[in-house]
Amino acid sequence: MVVTEYELKPQNFPRFPLDWSEIFGRKAKIVVEVGFGNGEFLTELARRHPEKDFVGFELSITSFVKAQKKFKRYNLKNVRLVKVDARFGLRELFPDSSVEKVYINFPCPWPKKRHEDRRITSYDFLQTLSAVLEMDGTVEFATDEEWYAREVLDTFESSEYFVVDVFEENFRRDVETRYERKWKSQGKKTYLIVARKVKSGIVKRLMEGENNMAHSVFEGNVTWEKLKELEGKVFKDENKIFVVKKVYRDNDYLLKVISTDEGGFQQMYYLNLSGRDGKWVLIFKEGRNMKVRVDADACIGCGVCENLCPDVFQLGDDGKAKVLQPETDLPCAKDAADSCPTGAISVEE
Ligand SMILES: C[S@@+](CC[C@H](N)C(=O)[O-])C[C@H]1O[C@@H](n2cnc3c(N)ncnc32)[C@H](O)[C@@H]1O
């Protein structure tokens, strides 16, 4: 079973930062987890606090697949996941003073000097937290590295925006994370810091305002049946002719369009249509011809590709992925290759 319904794609929204009460359909406290790993901590929090809404950031696709399965098992309604760097996501997707709490559990410490910019706890990230957290909102940071804990403690203590309420060695919380269990079972020490916001900071957002990736934003009633009726229809606009060749759907709708101008020049592209509650965002996607292959030995039959791109992939009777269109221009083929946890899918452009 592959579940994708909890993933939120920022590019499909008309404005930034996002209106989370619209996304969750209610006004509730928002809690964020940075780098949710296999999702067990986030699942437990969301189960124990149905009155709050939860947002997780991760970069690993495998983590996305595992976490969403857990959410589905408990039919959770109060959690969404975003596949972007949390430093970027917290800054661009959350308005000022909108987050009650941010958990950062056992992030990679990036111990080498030349990698220190990669640490999630950089100065810039603290600045973001000082803006997006509500007053008295907290950051909970856990690590197994003493030097890292002391560095983060020092950063919070020397910041005018935070006070440190907790610095604890070998802490215990109601819910453990996978890495916490791992380090504890190896007899390693663990450290917890809880820092509370006492002053609001200012952060400069790069994408604030209209989503300028969007071609158009509109309101109205769009249905699969109505879109399907567009297949084969021809539209004229000044000196161009457009034909809607095919309409696809997964989480969004995709219209394959061919346009021809007076000189006979043809172009193929996709229109990605996504929306909710009557608000729709239309984005152009260029079509490119790709050769798709599946390495059957590497395929574990997880079904991610079939779920993301059913017109190109299908799980066969042997439980392995089969390619239905070895040459395709469907952009979801690339998504499937990027998301394949074993790298069994290759796409050549
Ligand atoms: C060591 S694991 C810890 C996982 C989990 N929090 C736990 O305690 O079991 C760190 C996780 O953070 C994710 N990660 C690293 N940098 C990130 C970033 N900038 N934004 C979001 N997630 C990130 C990694 O993909 C990885 O899954």
XYZ file of C-alpha atoms and ligand atoms in Angstrom:
376
model
C 0.000 0.000 0.000
C 1.436 3.369 -1.014
C -0.141 6.449 0.534
C 0.518 9.909 -0.867
C -2.433 11.896 0.441
C -0.554 13.540 3.309
C 2.031 15.238 1.108
C 1.564 18.949 0.566
C 3.219 20.430 -2.523
C 3.922 24.134 -1.912
C 4.081 24.891 -5.650
C 0.354 24.119 -5.896
C -0.710 27.007 -3.682
C -1.602 30.483 -4.971
C 0.147 32.531 -2.214
C 2.987 32.287 0.293
C 3.198 31.951 3.259
C 0.366 29.416 3.446
C -2.939 29.713 5.240
C -2.762 26.599 7.433
C -6.272 26.995 8.816
C -7.537 26.652 5.248
C -5.353 23.589 4.638
C -6.517 21.773 7.785
C -10.040 23.166 7.579
C -9.934 24.587 11.108
C -8.033 26.970 13.372
C -5.765 24.954 15.661
C -2.303 25.126 17.211
C 0.422 24.125 14.725
C 3.340 21.872 15.704
C 6.251 21.221 13.320
C 8.781 18.380 13.235
C 12.017 18.892 11.321
C 13.460 15.687 9.795
C 10.713 13.282 10.933
C 12.665 10.155 9.838
C 10.377 7.103 9.890
C 7.504 9.256 11.195
C 6.825 7.372 14.419
C 7.242 10.440 16.662
C 4.975 12.553 14.453
C 2.369 9.772 14.320
C 2.290 9.457 18.098
C 2.049 13.220 18.628
C -0.778 13.535 16.100
C -2.641 10.621 17.724
C -2.251 11.980 21.231
C -3.223 15.534 20.262
C -6.159 15.457 17.854
C -6.876 19.070 18.865
C -3.604 20.240 17.213
C -2.339 20.171 13.623
C 1.104 18.791 12.706
C 3.469 19.531 9.815
C 6.596 17.468 9.114
C 9.583 18.357 6.941
C 11.849 15.690 5.431
C 14.187 15.305 2.497
C 14.208 11.504 2.322
C 11.600 9.950 0.033
C 11.752 6.628 1.885
C 10.826 8.482 5.081
C 7.832 9.962 3.274
C 6.575 6.541 2.228
C 7.010 5.047 5.716
C 5.461 7.966 7.602
C 2.378 8.184 5.385
C 1.664 4.478 5.856
C 1.626 5.030 9.613
C -0.708 8.036 9.342
C -3.096 6.044 7.166
C -3.105 3.126 9.622
C -4.550 5.460 12.257
C -6.579 7.462 9.715
C -4.985 10.691 10.957
C -6.522 13.910 9.682
C -4.296 16.410 11.492
C -0.938 15.926 9.783
C 0.741 17.051 6.522
C 4.232 16.477 5.146
C 6.372 18.754 3.009
C 9.375 17.547 0.978
C 11.622 20.589 1.243
C 14.575 21.668 3.382
C 12.999 22.595 6.724
C 15.046 25.792 6.888
C 13.428 26.972 3.676
C 9.992 25.535 4.476
C 9.605 27.084 7.908
C 10.623 30.473 6.569
C 8.510 30.521 3.407
C 5.402 28.535 4.348
C 4.574 29.818 7.842
C 3.430 33.349 8.677
C 4.898 35.173 11.680
C 3.777 33.909 15.119
C 1.883 30.929 13.661
C 3.721 27.902 15.150
C 3.359 26.678 18.715
C 6.296 24.291 18.792
C 9.138 22.979 16.623
C 10.785 19.599 17.295
C 14.280 18.914 15.957
C 15.077 15.335 16.954
C 18.569 13.958 16.441
C 19.538 15.907 13.313
C 22.795 15.025 11.620
C 25.418 17.078 13.547
C 27.704 17.604 10.519
C 30.805 17.501 12.754
C 33.382 18.701 10.190
C 34.238 22.396 10.195
C 33.737 22.674 6.432
C 30.172 21.301 6.804
C 29.019 23.562 9.630
C 26.756 25.521 7.249
C 24.726 22.354 6.785
C 23.754 22.164 10.461
C 20.053 22.731 10.866
C 20.798 24.983 13.825
C 22.521 27.741 11.847
C 22.071 31.401 12.839
C 19.652 31.972 9.929
C 17.419 29.158 11.108
C 17.260 30.651 14.595
C 16.199 33.922 12.999
C 13.390 32.083 11.177
C 12.292 30.420 14.425
C 12.257 33.792 16.195
C 9.734 34.982 13.578
C 7.450 31.984 12.950
C 7.060 30.771 16.553
C 4.311 32.362 18.584
C 5.365 34.242 21.739
C 6.325 31.654 24.403
C 6.385 29.023 21.634
C 9.221 26.509 22.026
C 11.920 24.693 20.083
C 12.750 21.226 21.366
C 16.145 20.018 20.200
C 17.560 16.536 20.933
C 20.987 15.123 20.115
C 23.425 12.395 21.150
C 26.525 14.583 20.654
C 27.608 16.601 23.682
C 29.620 19.168 21.670
C 26.614 19.772 19.432
C 24.247 20.122 22.397
C 26.609 22.690 23.965
C 26.930 24.590 20.690
C 23.135 24.797 20.298
C 22.740 25.738 23.977
C 25.243 28.539 23.507
C 23.464 29.771 20.352
C 20.094 29.961 22.129
C 21.551 31.487 25.281
C 23.298 34.228 23.381
C 20.181 35.015 21.323
C 17.986 37.924 22.449
C 14.917 36.080 21.108
C 15.065 32.945 23.294
C 15.534 31.776 26.860
C 16.552 28.200 27.615
C 14.062 26.474 29.939
C 15.579 22.979 29.836
C 19.043 21.507 29.298
C 18.910 17.863 30.316
C 21.256 14.910 29.973
C 19.743 11.444 29.381
C 16.245 12.870 29.166
C 13.000 10.900 28.953
C 9.876 12.064 27.101
C 6.510 10.333 26.662
C 7.354 9.479 23.050
C 10.751 8.226 21.818
C 12.174 8.579 18.321
C 13.886 5.793 16.386
C 17.295 7.401 16.662
C 16.764 8.100 20.365
C 16.160 4.354 20.942
C 19.167 3.500 18.814
C 21.612 5.742 20.701
C 20.187 4.810 24.106
C 20.489 1.082 23.323
C 24.173 1.668 22.492
C 24.641 3.289 25.913
C 25.221 6.748 24.418
C 24.292 9.869 26.338
C 21.446 12.016 24.989
C 20.776 15.726 25.454
C 17.591 17.782 25.329
C 17.286 21.548 25.003
C 13.976 23.394 25.239
C 14.232 27.061 24.247
C 11.281 29.477 24.544
C 10.699 32.524 22.363
C 10.608 35.749 24.383
C 11.024 38.329 21.622
C 9.919 38.420 17.979
C 12.537 38.507 15.262
C 12.143 39.554 11.646
C 12.824 37.261 8.730
C 12.994 38.135 5.060
C 10.936 35.734 2.943
C 11.926 35.239 -0.685
C 8.586 33.974 -1.981
C 6.123 36.115 -0.028
C 2.949 37.054 -1.971
C 1.528 35.584 -5.177
C 2.991 32.248 -6.268
C 4.721 33.434 -9.426
C 5.330 29.893 -10.655
C 1.590 29.738 -11.243
C 0.266 30.607 -14.684
C -3.122 31.468 -13.349
C -5.169 31.230 -10.194
C -8.945 31.044 -10.300
C -12.013 30.036 -8.328
C -14.699 27.654 -9.521
C -16.039 24.136 -9.642
C -13.625 21.771 -11.436
C -14.479 18.082 -11.677
C -12.824 15.060 -13.264
C -15.896 14.498 -15.455
C -15.816 18.054 -16.800
C -12.082 17.860 -17.507
C -12.455 14.496 -19.273
C -14.976 16.135 -21.631
C -12.158 18.431 -22.814
C -10.244 15.498 -24.374
C -10.032 16.008 -28.147
C -11.501 19.534 -27.981
C -9.912 22.222 -30.175
C -9.559 25.836 -29.001
C -8.540 28.868 -31.061
C -6.749 31.867 -29.633
C -5.687 34.601 -32.131
C -3.198 32.812 -34.386
C -2.814 29.589 -32.382
C -4.791 26.363 -32.183
C -4.788 24.261 -29.001
C -5.872 20.649 -28.739
C -6.375 18.929 -25.373
C -4.942 15.497 -26.175
C -5.444 13.727 -22.862
C -6.418 14.380 -19.261
C -4.794 12.489 -16.385
C -5.292 12.554 -12.643
C -3.419 11.503 -9.529
C -3.433 13.981 -6.639
C -3.683 16.796 -9.206
C -5.068 16.954 -12.741
C -2.797 17.025 -15.762
C -3.887 18.130 -19.244
C -1.691 17.239 -22.205
C -2.000 20.045 -24.750
C -0.616 20.487 -28.255
C -0.523 23.962 -29.715
C 0.084 24.811 -33.374
C 0.793 28.317 -34.652
C 0.211 29.762 -38.159
C 3.647 28.681 -39.352
C 2.885 25.067 -38.376
C 5.203 25.153 -35.357
C 3.955 22.588 -32.801
C 4.558 22.513 -29.091
C 3.522 19.904 -26.545
C 3.159 20.708 -22.869
C 1.168 19.859 -19.788
C -1.075 22.010 -17.661
C -0.987 20.940 -14.047
C -4.180 21.875 -12.254
C -4.361 21.566 -8.514
C -6.602 22.992 -5.904
C -8.953 22.654 -3.033
C -12.127 24.271 -1.776
C -12.864 25.854 -5.139
C -9.469 27.611 -5.538
C -7.339 26.353 -8.419
C -3.739 26.875 -9.530
C -2.648 26.224 -13.104
C 1.048 25.598 -13.783
C 2.770 24.931 -17.124
C 4.960 21.859 -17.333
C 7.104 21.329 -20.355
C 6.835 17.894 -21.991
C 10.120 16.121 -22.741
C 10.637 12.747 -24.357
C 12.130 10.240 -21.943
C 13.212 6.622 -22.161
C 12.100 4.686 -19.090
C 13.538 1.414 -17.789
C 13.027 -0.754 -14.697
C 15.784 -2.958 -13.331
C 13.721 -5.994 -12.215
C 16.512 -7.276 -9.935
C 16.532 -4.027 -7.969
C 12.731 -3.583 -7.893
C 11.133 -4.505 -4.536
C 7.565 -4.057 -5.771
C 6.767 -1.223 -3.376
C 4.335 0.336 -5.881
C 5.546 3.940 -5.487
C 5.965 4.286 -9.273
C 2.518 2.864 -10.067
C 0.980 5.215 -7.564
C 2.762 8.290 -8.873
C 2.526 7.495 -12.574
C -0.070 4.809 -13.362
C -0.025 5.494 -17.106
C 3.641 4.508 -17.323
C 4.119 1.911 -14.551
C 2.139 -1.053 -13.323
C 2.984 -3.816 -10.853
C 2.953 -7.123 -12.743
C 1.855 -10.585 -11.493
C 5.430 -11.244 -10.361
C 5.131 -8.237 -7.997
C 7.687 -6.215 -10.008
C 7.138 -2.904 -11.772
C 6.468 -3.091 -15.519
C 6.898 -0.172 -17.919
C 3.749 0.396 -19.982
C 5.241 3.255 -22.027
C 9.019 2.850 -22.499
C 9.045 6.196 -24.329
C 6.981 8.857 -22.638
C 6.752 12.558 -22.048
C 4.669 12.273 -18.887
C 6.450 14.285 -16.165
C 5.288 11.842 -13.501
C 7.759 9.254 -14.928
C 10.567 11.481 -13.651
C 8.823 11.831 -10.262
C 8.569 8.037 -10.071
C 12.280 7.629 -10.857
C 13.180 10.245 -8.215
C 10.933 8.544 -5.663
C 11.955 4.917 -6.315
C 13.505 3.837 -2.977
C 15.917 1.345 -4.592
C 16.835 3.348 -7.706
C 15.415 0.555 -9.905
C 13.833 3.062 -12.295
C 15.976 4.994 -14.708
C 14.832 7.810 -16.942
C 16.926 9.079 -19.815
C 15.966 12.445 -21.279
C 19.386 11.217 11.971
S 17.827 11.304 11.242
C 16.731 11.474 12.633
C 15.333 11.040 12.308
C 14.307 11.210 13.429
N 14.132 12.598 13.800
C 14.674 10.387 14.639
O 15.053 10.971 15.662
O 14.558 9.145 14.552
C 17.802 12.958 10.560
C 16.693 13.145 9.522
O 16.635 14.527 9.163
C 16.418 14.637 7.762
N 16.946 15.954 7.359
C 18.244 16.318 7.292
N 18.355 17.605 6.933
C 17.083 18.070 6.768
C 16.531 19.320 6.379
N 17.329 20.352 6.113
N 15.189 19.448 6.297
C 14.385 18.390 6.565
N 14.849 17.180 6.947
C 16.174 17.019 7.038
C 17.165 13.461 7.169
O 16.641 13.077 5.904
C 16.942 12.384 8.238
O 15.803 11.581 7.958
